[in-house]
Short mmCIF file of C-alpha atoms in Angstrom, two decimals:
data_model
loop_
_atom_site.label_atom_id
_atom_site.label_comp_id
_atom_site.label_asym_id
_atom_site.label_seq_id
_atom_site.Cartn_x
_atom_site.Cartn_y
_atom_site.Cartn_z
CA MET A 1 38.15 -113.47 -94.79
CA PRO A 2 37.96 -111.49 -91.61
CA ALA A 3 36.17 -108.13 -91.75
CA VAL A 4 38.43 -105.12 -91.39
CA LYS A 5 37.98 -102.61 -88.41
CA PRO A 6 36.55 -99.32 -89.65
CA PRO A 7 39.42 -96.58 -89.85
CA ALA A 8 39.82 -94.05 -86.88
CA ARG A 9 38.14 -90.84 -87.06
CA GLY A 10 40.10 -88.51 -89.52
CA SER A 11 42.01 -91.25 -91.19
CA GLY A 12 39.17 -92.50 -93.47
CA SER A 13 40.95 -91.15 -96.75
CA ILE A 14 44.20 -92.52 -96.10
CA PHE A 15 42.82 -95.84 -95.10
CA THR A 16 40.52 -96.09 -98.14
CA ALA A 17 43.59 -94.94 -100.52
CA GLY A 18 45.78 -97.65 -99.16
CA TRP A 19 42.95 -100.13 -99.44
CA ASP A 20 42.15 -99.41 -102.83
CA LEU A 21 45.93 -99.60 -103.95
CA ARG A 22 46.32 -102.95 -102.35
CA THR A 23 43.24 -104.11 -103.76
CA PHE A 24 44.36 -102.79 -107.43
CA THR A 25 47.74 -104.27 -107.11
CA ALA A 26 46.48 -107.71 -105.89
CA PHE A 27 43.90 -108.07 -108.71
CA GLY A 28 46.40 -106.77 -111.38
CA ILE A 29 48.95 -109.23 -110.35
CA VAL A 30 46.57 -112.35 -110.44
CA GLY A 31 45.04 -111.26 -113.84
CA PHE A 32 48.44 -110.77 -115.23
CA ALA A 33 49.64 -114.37 -114.02
CA ASN A 34 46.24 -115.91 -115.01
CA THR A 35 46.60 -114.65 -118.63
CA LEU A 36 50.23 -115.98 -119.13
CA LEU A 37 50.13 -119.35 -117.33
CA PRO A 38 47.93 -120.91 -119.79
CA TYR A 39 49.78 -119.63 -122.69
CA ILE A 40 52.96 -120.76 -121.50
CA ILE A 41 51.72 -124.40 -121.08
CA PHE A 42 49.82 -124.33 -124.38
CA SER A 43 53.08 -123.10 -126.12
CA SER A 44 55.07 -125.95 -124.76
CA LEU A 45 52.95 -128.74 -125.80
CA TYR A 46 53.07 -127.91 -129.58
CA LEU A 47 49.66 -129.28 -130.14
CA ILE A 48 49.33 -127.52 -133.42
CA VAL A 49 51.86 -130.38 -134.86
CA PRO A 50 49.63 -133.32 -134.58
CA PHE A 51 46.11 -131.67 -134.82
CA SER A 52 44.68 -128.81 -137.04
CA LEU A 53 44.13 -125.48 -135.66
CA PRO A 54 40.35 -125.61 -135.10
CA VAL A 55 40.96 -128.90 -132.92
CA VAL A 56 43.43 -127.01 -131.04
CA LEU A 57 41.06 -124.30 -130.33
CA LEU A 58 38.45 -126.85 -129.15
CA ILE A 59 40.79 -128.54 -126.87
CA GLU A 60 42.01 -125.14 -125.22
CA LEU A 61 38.52 -123.73 -124.91
CA LEU A 62 35.74 -126.37 -124.39
CA PRO A 63 37.11 -127.43 -120.90
CA ALA A 64 37.04 -123.66 -120.02
CA ILE A 65 33.51 -123.38 -120.99
CA ALA A 66 32.34 -126.38 -119.00
CA VAL A 67 34.20 -125.18 -115.89
CA LYS A 68 32.63 -121.52 -116.16
CA LEU A 69 29.11 -123.32 -116.36
CA LEU A 70 29.56 -125.60 -113.41
CA VAL A 71 32.19 -123.98 -110.91
CA PRO A 72 30.09 -120.84 -110.06
CA HIS A 73 27.45 -123.13 -108.45
CA ILE A 74 29.87 -124.49 -105.90
CA LEU A 75 31.55 -121.16 -105.09
CA HIS A 76 29.24 -120.60 -102.01
CA TYR A 77 30.30 -123.93 -100.29
CA THR A 78 34.02 -123.90 -100.68
CA PRO A 79 36.54 -121.89 -98.47
CA HIS A 80 38.50 -119.69 -100.40
CA TRP A 81 41.97 -121.03 -99.51
CA VAL A 82 40.82 -124.37 -101.12
CA TRP A 83 40.63 -122.88 -104.39
CA LEU A 84 44.08 -121.39 -104.19
CA ALA A 85 45.53 -124.67 -103.00
CA LEU A 86 43.74 -126.33 -105.93
CA LEU A 87 44.99 -123.88 -108.49
CA SER A 88 48.64 -124.09 -107.22
CA GLY A 89 48.68 -127.80 -107.33
CA CYS A 90 47.09 -128.21 -110.70
CA TRP A 91 49.62 -125.49 -112.15
CA ILE A 92 52.62 -127.37 -110.78
CA LEU A 93 51.13 -130.80 -112.03
CA ALA A 94 50.75 -129.32 -115.52
CA THR A 95 54.22 -127.69 -115.44
CA VAL A 96 55.92 -131.01 -114.37
CA ALA A 97 53.91 -132.95 -116.90
CA ALA A 98 54.79 -130.45 -119.75
CA ASN A 99 58.29 -130.55 -118.96
CA ALA A 100 58.35 -134.43 -118.97
CA ALA A 101 56.35 -134.77 -122.26
CA PRO A 102 58.46 -133.48 -125.10
CA PRO A 103 56.74 -132.87 -128.66
CA ASN A 104 57.46 -136.59 -129.79
CA VAL A 105 55.36 -137.92 -126.82
CA ILE A 106 52.03 -139.44 -127.87
CA ALA A 107 49.62 -136.62 -128.67
CA HIS A 108 46.90 -137.91 -126.10
CA ILE A 109 49.22 -137.02 -123.19
CA ARG A 110 49.77 -133.60 -124.28
CA THR A 111 46.08 -133.29 -124.78
CA LEU A 112 45.29 -134.22 -121.28
CA ILE A 113 47.82 -131.68 -120.01
CA ALA A 114 46.11 -128.91 -122.07
CA LEU A 115 42.89 -130.00 -120.81
CA LEU A 116 43.98 -129.43 -117.29
CA ALA A 117 45.75 -126.06 -118.06
CA SER A 118 42.39 -124.94 -119.86
CA ALA A 119 40.14 -125.96 -116.93
CA ASN A 120 42.59 -124.67 -114.25
CA THR A 121 42.60 -121.21 -116.10
CA ALA A 122 38.90 -121.09 -116.05
CA VAL A 123 38.66 -122.05 -112.41
CA ALA A 124 41.03 -119.10 -111.44
CA GLU A 125 38.99 -116.70 -113.61
CA VAL A 126 35.76 -117.66 -112.10
CA PHE A 127 37.06 -117.46 -108.56
CA PHE A 128 38.74 -114.13 -108.86
CA LEU A 129 35.93 -112.36 -110.84
CA SER A 130 33.38 -113.75 -108.10
CA GLN A 131 35.50 -111.78 -105.71
CA LEU A 132 34.51 -108.60 -107.30
CA SER A 133 31.44 -108.89 -105.21
CA HIS A 134 33.54 -108.06 -102.05
CA TYR A 135 35.98 -105.65 -103.52
CA GLY A 136 34.24 -103.62 -106.03
CA LYS A 137 35.26 -101.64 -108.93
CA THR A 138 38.90 -101.03 -107.73
CA ALA A 139 39.32 -104.85 -108.17
CA LEU A 140 37.75 -104.86 -111.49
CA ALA A 141 40.07 -102.11 -112.66
CA GLY A 142 42.92 -103.89 -111.31
CA TRP A 143 42.00 -107.29 -112.91
CA GLY A 144 41.30 -105.67 -116.15
CA THR A 145 44.70 -103.83 -116.44
CA GLY A 146 46.58 -106.94 -115.38
CA SER A 147 45.06 -109.22 -117.75
CA ALA A 148 45.49 -106.61 -120.42
CA ALA A 149 49.14 -106.19 -119.52
CA GLY A 150 49.53 -110.07 -119.64
CA GLY A 151 47.84 -110.12 -123.20
CA ALA A 152 50.57 -107.51 -124.21
CA LEU A 153 53.39 -109.58 -123.06
CA ARG A 154 51.93 -112.82 -124.39
CA ALA A 155 51.88 -111.02 -127.87
CA VAL A 156 55.57 -110.42 -127.87
CA LEU A 157 56.73 -113.36 -125.77
CA PRO A 158 57.45 -115.88 -128.76
CA THR A 159 59.55 -113.16 -130.36
CA ILE A 160 61.41 -112.29 -127.09
CA LEU A 161 62.32 -115.95 -126.44
CA THR A 162 63.09 -117.36 -129.89
CA ILE A 163 64.69 -114.54 -131.64
CA HIS A 164 66.21 -112.27 -128.96
CA MET A 165 67.13 -114.93 -126.29
CA GLY A 166 67.51 -117.95 -128.75
CA LEU A 167 65.24 -120.16 -126.64
CA MET A 168 62.52 -122.47 -127.28
CA MET A 169 58.97 -121.99 -126.04
CA ARG A 170 59.28 -124.93 -123.99
CA ASN A 171 61.95 -122.92 -121.89
CA ALA A 172 59.27 -120.63 -120.74
CA THR A 173 57.82 -122.92 -118.34
CA ARG A 174 60.41 -122.17 -115.68
CA TYR A 175 58.44 -118.93 -115.26
CA VAL A 176 55.40 -120.59 -114.41
CA TYR A 177 56.75 -121.20 -110.73
CA TYR A 178 57.24 -117.41 -110.46
CA LEU A 179 53.83 -116.37 -111.72
CA LEU A 180 52.40 -118.97 -109.42
CA VAL A 181 53.98 -117.62 -106.38
CA ALA A 182 53.03 -113.98 -107.37
CA MET A 183 49.50 -115.00 -107.75
CA VAL A 184 49.44 -116.78 -104.20
CA ALA A 185 51.46 -114.00 -102.68
CA ALA A 186 49.08 -111.45 -104.05
CA TYR A 187 45.92 -113.12 -102.75
CA PHE A 188 47.13 -113.91 -99.24
CA LEU A 189 49.68 -111.10 -98.45
CA VAL A 190 48.80 -108.10 -100.81
CA LEU A 191 45.05 -108.27 -100.95
CA PRO A 192 43.32 -106.65 -97.83
CA PRO A 193 40.17 -108.08 -96.27
CA PRO A 194 36.88 -106.80 -97.77
CA MET A 195 36.22 -103.37 -96.44
CA LEU A 196 32.82 -103.42 -94.55
CA ASP A 197 32.43 -100.01 -93.40
CA THR A 198 29.53 -97.80 -94.60
CA MET A 199 31.39 -95.64 -97.08
CA ALA A 200 32.93 -98.53 -98.94
CA VAL A 201 29.70 -100.74 -98.82
CA ASN A 202 27.77 -97.89 -100.60
CA GLU A 203 30.41 -97.38 -103.27
CA LEU A 204 28.47 -99.00 -106.15
CA ALA A 205 25.01 -97.82 -105.30
CA ARG A 206 25.82 -94.17 -104.81
CA GLU A 207 26.54 -93.92 -108.69
CA GLU A 208 22.69 -94.65 -109.16
CA GLU A 209 20.91 -92.98 -106.18
CA ASP A 210 21.87 -89.45 -104.92
CA THR A 211 20.37 -90.16 -101.18
CA ILE A 212 20.94 -93.55 -99.60
CA GLU A 213 20.22 -94.39 -96.10
CA MET A 214 23.53 -95.21 -94.10
CA GLU A 215 22.40 -98.36 -92.70
CA SER A 216 20.36 -99.61 -95.83
CA PRO A 217 20.81 -103.36 -96.18
CA LYS A 218 20.28 -103.11 -99.93
CA SER A 219 23.38 -100.78 -100.45
CA SER A 220 26.09 -103.34 -101.50
CA LEU A 221 27.02 -106.58 -103.11
CA LEU A 222 28.21 -107.79 -99.87
CA THR A 223 24.75 -108.12 -98.43
CA ALA A 224 23.86 -110.77 -100.89
CA GLU A 225 26.34 -113.23 -99.09
CA ASN A 226 24.59 -112.63 -95.67
CA HIS A 227 21.14 -112.78 -97.06
CA SER A 228 21.76 -116.17 -98.86
CA GLN A 229 23.22 -118.18 -95.87
CA THR A 230 20.19 -120.38 -95.22
CA ILE A 231 19.22 -121.01 -98.85
CA GLY A 232 19.16 -124.64 -99.71
CA PHE A 233 21.56 -126.03 -102.33
CA TRP A 234 18.88 -126.90 -104.84
CA GLU A 235 17.16 -123.72 -104.36
CA ARG A 236 20.06 -121.76 -104.71
CA ILE A 237 21.10 -123.58 -108.10
CA HIS A 238 17.40 -122.89 -109.13
CA ARG A 239 17.52 -119.32 -108.54
CA ASN A 240 21.02 -118.85 -110.03
CA MET A 241 19.92 -120.80 -113.30
CA GLN A 242 17.00 -118.31 -113.45
CA LEU A 243 19.30 -115.20 -112.96
CA MET A 244 21.95 -116.63 -115.77
CA SER A 245 19.35 -117.44 -118.20
CA GLY A 246 17.25 -114.55 -117.73
CA LYS A 247 18.49 -110.96 -116.88
CA PHE A 248 22.30 -111.67 -116.94
CA LEU A 249 22.12 -113.39 -120.31
CA ARG A 250 20.66 -110.20 -121.95
CA LEU A 251 22.58 -107.70 -119.82
CA CYS A 252 26.21 -109.36 -119.70
CA ILE A 253 26.84 -112.75 -121.33
CA ASP A 254 25.25 -112.20 -124.80
CA PRO A 255 26.97 -108.77 -125.31
CA LEU A 256 30.31 -110.21 -123.85
CA LEU A 257 29.93 -113.17 -126.62
CA LEU A 258 29.21 -110.56 -129.23
CA VAL A 259 32.24 -108.35 -128.25
CA THR A 260 34.77 -111.15 -127.88
CA ALA A 261 33.62 -112.73 -131.15
CA VAL A 262 33.87 -109.88 -133.26
CA GLN A 263 37.32 -108.74 -131.88
CA ALA A 264 38.56 -112.33 -131.84
CA LEU A 265 37.64 -112.64 -135.71
CA VAL A 266 39.76 -109.62 -136.57
CA SER A 267 42.60 -109.85 -134.05
CA THR A 268 43.57 -113.53 -134.85
CA GLY A 269 42.15 -113.72 -138.47
CA THR A 270 43.60 -110.72 -140.24
CA PRO A 271 47.53 -110.73 -139.36
CA ARG A 272 48.51 -113.65 -141.58
CA ALA A 273 46.37 -112.82 -144.42
CA SER A 274 47.47 -108.99 -144.40
CA ARG A 275 49.37 -107.24 -147.10
CA LYS A 276 53.10 -107.22 -146.38
CA LEU A 277 54.09 -104.04 -145.00
CA ARG A 278 57.52 -102.38 -145.16
CA GLY A 279 59.62 -102.01 -142.00
CA PHE A 280 59.18 -105.49 -140.88
CA SER A 281 61.75 -108.12 -141.29
CA GLY A 282 59.24 -111.02 -141.54
CA TYR A 283 55.86 -112.08 -140.42
CA GLN A 284 56.94 -113.01 -136.79
CA SER A 285 57.99 -109.44 -136.38
CA PHE A 286 54.80 -107.96 -138.01
CA SER A 287 52.64 -110.31 -135.91
CA ALA A 288 54.42 -109.52 -132.46
CA THR A 289 53.74 -105.78 -133.67
CA TYR A 290 50.20 -106.33 -134.64
CA GLY A 291 49.25 -107.90 -131.43
CA LEU A 292 51.00 -105.78 -129.28
CA ALA A 293 49.16 -102.77 -130.89
CA PHE A 294 45.78 -104.45 -130.25
CA HIS A 295 46.72 -105.33 -126.52
CA ILE A 296 48.01 -101.79 -125.84
CA GLY A 297 44.63 -100.19 -126.93
CA ASP A 298 43.03 -102.95 -124.78
CA ALA A 299 45.04 -101.99 -121.82
CA ILE A 300 44.44 -98.43 -122.02
CA ALA A 301 40.88 -98.95 -122.18
CA ARG A 302 40.48 -101.22 -119.35
CA SER A 303 42.90 -99.25 -117.04
CA THR A 304 40.94 -96.01 -117.70
CA ALA A 305 37.39 -97.00 -118.58
CA LEU A 306 35.86 -96.86 -114.97
CA LEU A 307 37.27 -93.08 -114.75
CA PHE A 308 34.38 -92.36 -117.05
CA ARG A 309 30.81 -93.05 -117.08
CA ASN A 310 29.76 -94.65 -120.25
CA ARG A 311 26.17 -93.95 -121.00
CA ARG A 312 26.24 -95.22 -124.72
CA PRO A 313 27.48 -98.77 -124.79
CA ARG A 314 25.38 -99.49 -128.12
CA LEU A 315 27.46 -96.61 -129.47
CA LEU A 316 30.76 -98.23 -128.65
CA PHE A 317 29.61 -101.59 -129.97
CA ALA A 318 28.59 -99.95 -133.25
CA LEU A 319 32.00 -98.31 -133.59
CA LEU A 320 33.66 -101.68 -132.74
CA VAL A 321 31.64 -103.14 -135.69
CA VAL A 322 32.58 -100.58 -137.88
CA CYS A 323 36.26 -100.79 -137.21
CA CYS A 324 36.32 -104.49 -137.66
CA LEU A 325 34.59 -104.26 -140.93
CA ILE A 326 37.07 -101.75 -142.13
CA ALA A 327 39.88 -104.02 -141.01
CA ILE A 328 38.43 -107.11 -142.90
CA LEU A 329 37.96 -105.09 -145.95
CA ASN A 330 41.28 -103.72 -145.72
CA THR A 331 42.86 -107.30 -145.37
CA SER A 332 40.60 -108.61 -147.97
CA LEU A 333 41.35 -106.14 -150.72
CA MET A 334 44.83 -105.19 -149.53
CA LEU A 335 43.82 -101.43 -149.61
CA SER A 336 46.25 -99.70 -147.29
CA ALA A 337 50.19 -100.35 -147.18
CA ASN A 338 50.59 -97.73 -144.43
CA LYS A 339 51.61 -99.50 -141.24
CA TYR A 340 50.50 -96.62 -139.08
CA VAL A 341 46.79 -97.17 -140.52
CA VAL A 342 46.74 -100.82 -140.14
CA LEU A 343 48.31 -100.72 -136.80
CA GLY A 344 46.18 -97.73 -135.43
CA LEU A 345 42.95 -99.44 -136.74
CA ILE A 346 43.79 -102.56 -134.66
CA SER A 347 44.79 -100.60 -131.70
CA SER A 348 41.34 -98.93 -131.85
CA ILE A 349 39.63 -102.27 -131.97
CA GLY A 350 41.41 -103.20 -128.91
CA TRP A 351 40.37 -100.07 -127.13
CA LEU A 352 36.65 -100.32 -128.24
CA SER A 353 36.76 -104.14 -126.92
CA GLY A 354 38.34 -103.21 -123.82
CA MET A 355 35.85 -100.38 -122.97
CA MET A 356 32.78 -102.97 -123.72
CA TYR A 357 34.64 -105.58 -121.60
CA MET A 358 34.77 -103.01 -118.41
CA HIS A 359 31.35 -101.71 -119.25
CA ILE A 360 29.71 -105.13 -119.19
CA TYR A 361 31.24 -105.95 -115.82
CA ASN A 362 30.57 -102.58 -114.42
CA ALA A 363 26.81 -102.81 -115.56
CA ALA A 364 26.63 -106.12 -113.69
CA MET A 365 28.04 -104.95 -110.58
CA GLU A 366 25.66 -101.97 -110.63
CA TYR A 367 22.75 -104.31 -111.20
CA LEU A 368 23.58 -106.54 -108.25
CA SER A 369 24.12 -103.63 -105.78
CA ARG A 370 20.64 -102.65 -106.39
CA ASN A 371 19.53 -106.49 -106.26
CA PRO A 372 21.36 -107.93 -103.18
CA ASP A 373 18.85 -110.93 -103.00
CA ASP A 374 20.77 -112.23 -106.12
CA ASP A 375 23.82 -114.45 -105.63
CA ALA A 376 26.61 -111.79 -106.46
CA GLU A 377 29.66 -114.33 -106.54
CA PHE A 378 27.75 -116.64 -108.84
CA ALA A 379 26.71 -113.87 -111.15
CA LEU A 380 30.07 -112.25 -111.59
CA GLY A 381 31.74 -115.68 -111.81
CA SER A 382 29.51 -116.97 -114.49
CA ILE A 383 29.56 -113.91 -116.90
CA GLY A 384 33.00 -115.20 -118.27
CA VAL A 385 31.44 -117.95 -120.26
CA GLY A 386 30.22 -115.49 -122.66
CA GLU A 387 33.95 -114.43 -123.20
CA THR A 388 35.01 -118.00 -123.76
CA VAL A 389 32.14 -118.87 -126.09
CA GLY A 390 32.73 -115.82 -128.19
CA MET A 391 36.47 -116.44 -128.21
CA LEU A 392 35.70 -120.08 -129.60
CA ILE A 393 33.34 -118.78 -132.25
CA GLY A 394 35.51 -115.93 -133.27
CA SER A 395 38.55 -117.86 -133.59
CA LEU A 396 37.06 -120.66 -135.66
CA ALA A 397 35.58 -118.18 -137.97
CA ALA A 398 39.00 -116.37 -138.14
CA VAL A 399 40.46 -119.76 -139.34
CA THR A 400 37.91 -119.99 -142.15
CA PHE A 401 38.53 -116.18 -143.07
CA GLU A 402 42.34 -116.55 -142.96
CA SER A 403 42.40 -119.83 -145.25
CA GLN A 404 40.08 -118.54 -147.71
CA LEU A 405 42.20 -115.46 -148.33
CA CYS A 406 45.47 -117.27 -148.18
CA GLY A 407 43.97 -119.80 -150.60
CA LEU A 408 43.00 -117.22 -153.30
CA ALA A 409 45.34 -116.89 -156.34
CA SER A 410 45.74 -113.22 -155.35
CA GLN A 411 47.74 -114.27 -152.03
CA LYS A 412 50.85 -113.02 -153.49
CA GLY A 413 51.76 -109.99 -151.38
CA ARG A 414 50.29 -111.28 -148.22
CA TRP A 415 52.13 -112.52 -145.35
CA CYS A 416 50.84 -116.06 -145.90
CA SER A 417 52.79 -116.28 -148.94
CA THR A 418 55.88 -116.34 -146.86
CA ILE A 419 57.22 -119.09 -144.57
CA THR A 420 58.73 -116.69 -141.79
#
C-alpha cells in the first residue's frame, strides 16, 4: 500500500486521531466478519449428524493448523490484493456449495466444504494479523474487539435464529455475502495506508525506551520489511523457522496455546454438564447466556487491555488457572445453584483469557520493534497457530470431561439429563 504523506504542521494530532479511528474500525470489522463466517458455514453443514464431535473438531481445526504453519512463509512474496481476492472467491464457493449440499447429501462433500472454510478462515487470520506489523497497537485493539464481538454474537446466534426468528441455521448463509462485502470494503475503503511519519514509526519503541533518535532505523516494525527485501527465499525460510522455534515459541506460541487450551476446556466442557439453574427455560437458553457471559468478559478485556500496561502476565495466567479449576470443581460437584456466581465466574475466565491474548500479541510487537531484522509479517502471522492447537487440545479434553460427568449415575440435576 502506498505511503501516506506526513500531515501539515499543526494538524498532526487530528491526522493521527483520524488514522487511528479508521485503523481500529477496519480491523474491528474484519475481525468480526472472520469470526462469524466459519461458524455460519460449519453450522449449515450439520457435520455432527454423520460424525462424532471429536471428528468434527479435527475436520474444523486441522486444516487451520496446516495453513497457519505454511502460509506465513509466502506472505512476503504475494501482493495483498491477491489474498483478498482469494478469500472472497473461496468464501463465495463455500457458501454456494453449502447451500447446494443439504444435510442428506453424502458426508464427504460436506466435509470438503468444511475443510475449505477452515483453511479460508486461517488464511484470513494469518494475513490480517501479519498487517499488525504496519498498523501497530491500534490495529491489534480493533482486531481483538471485533473478534470478541463476533464471538459474542456467535454464542447467541442459534437462539436468535431458531427460537426468535423460527429459522434453521442453514438460513444464516445469506449473511455470508454481507459479511464478505463488509470485510473487503473495510480493507480497501476504510483502512488507511500505513503511517510512515516518525511519530507513528516510533509508537511501539517509545514504550520501552525514554530516548530514541528521530531517524533511527530500528524504531519500528515497518523497517523489517525494507531490511529483508534482498533476502533469498530459502534463507528467509531458515531464519523464520529459527525465530518461530526459538524466541517466539517461548514468548508467544506456547503461552497462547496454554491460555486457549485452558479456557476452551472450561467454556466448552462445562455448560452441558452444569447443574440446572433456575431462571432458564431450557438448556439452549442457558447455553446462549453462558457463552455470552464468557464473550462479554473477553470483549471487555480485548477492548481495554492496551490502555493499561500489564507487567505481571504470570499472575494473570495463575488467576485464569485458579478460576478454571473453580469452574471445573463447581461443575463436577454441583456446588453452586446461584446463576450469578456461575455466570460471573465464566465471565471472569473470559476477561482473563482476553487479557492474556492481548498481552501475548502486544509482547510480540514490542519484541519485533526492538529487533527489526526479524520478519515481522511472518512472526505476527504465525503466532496464531498456538491458539488453534490450544483450541483443539482444550476442546477434545472438554468432550471427554463432559462425557464423563454426564455418564455418571449422579447426572440427574445436570443439563445433560435433559434433551432441550
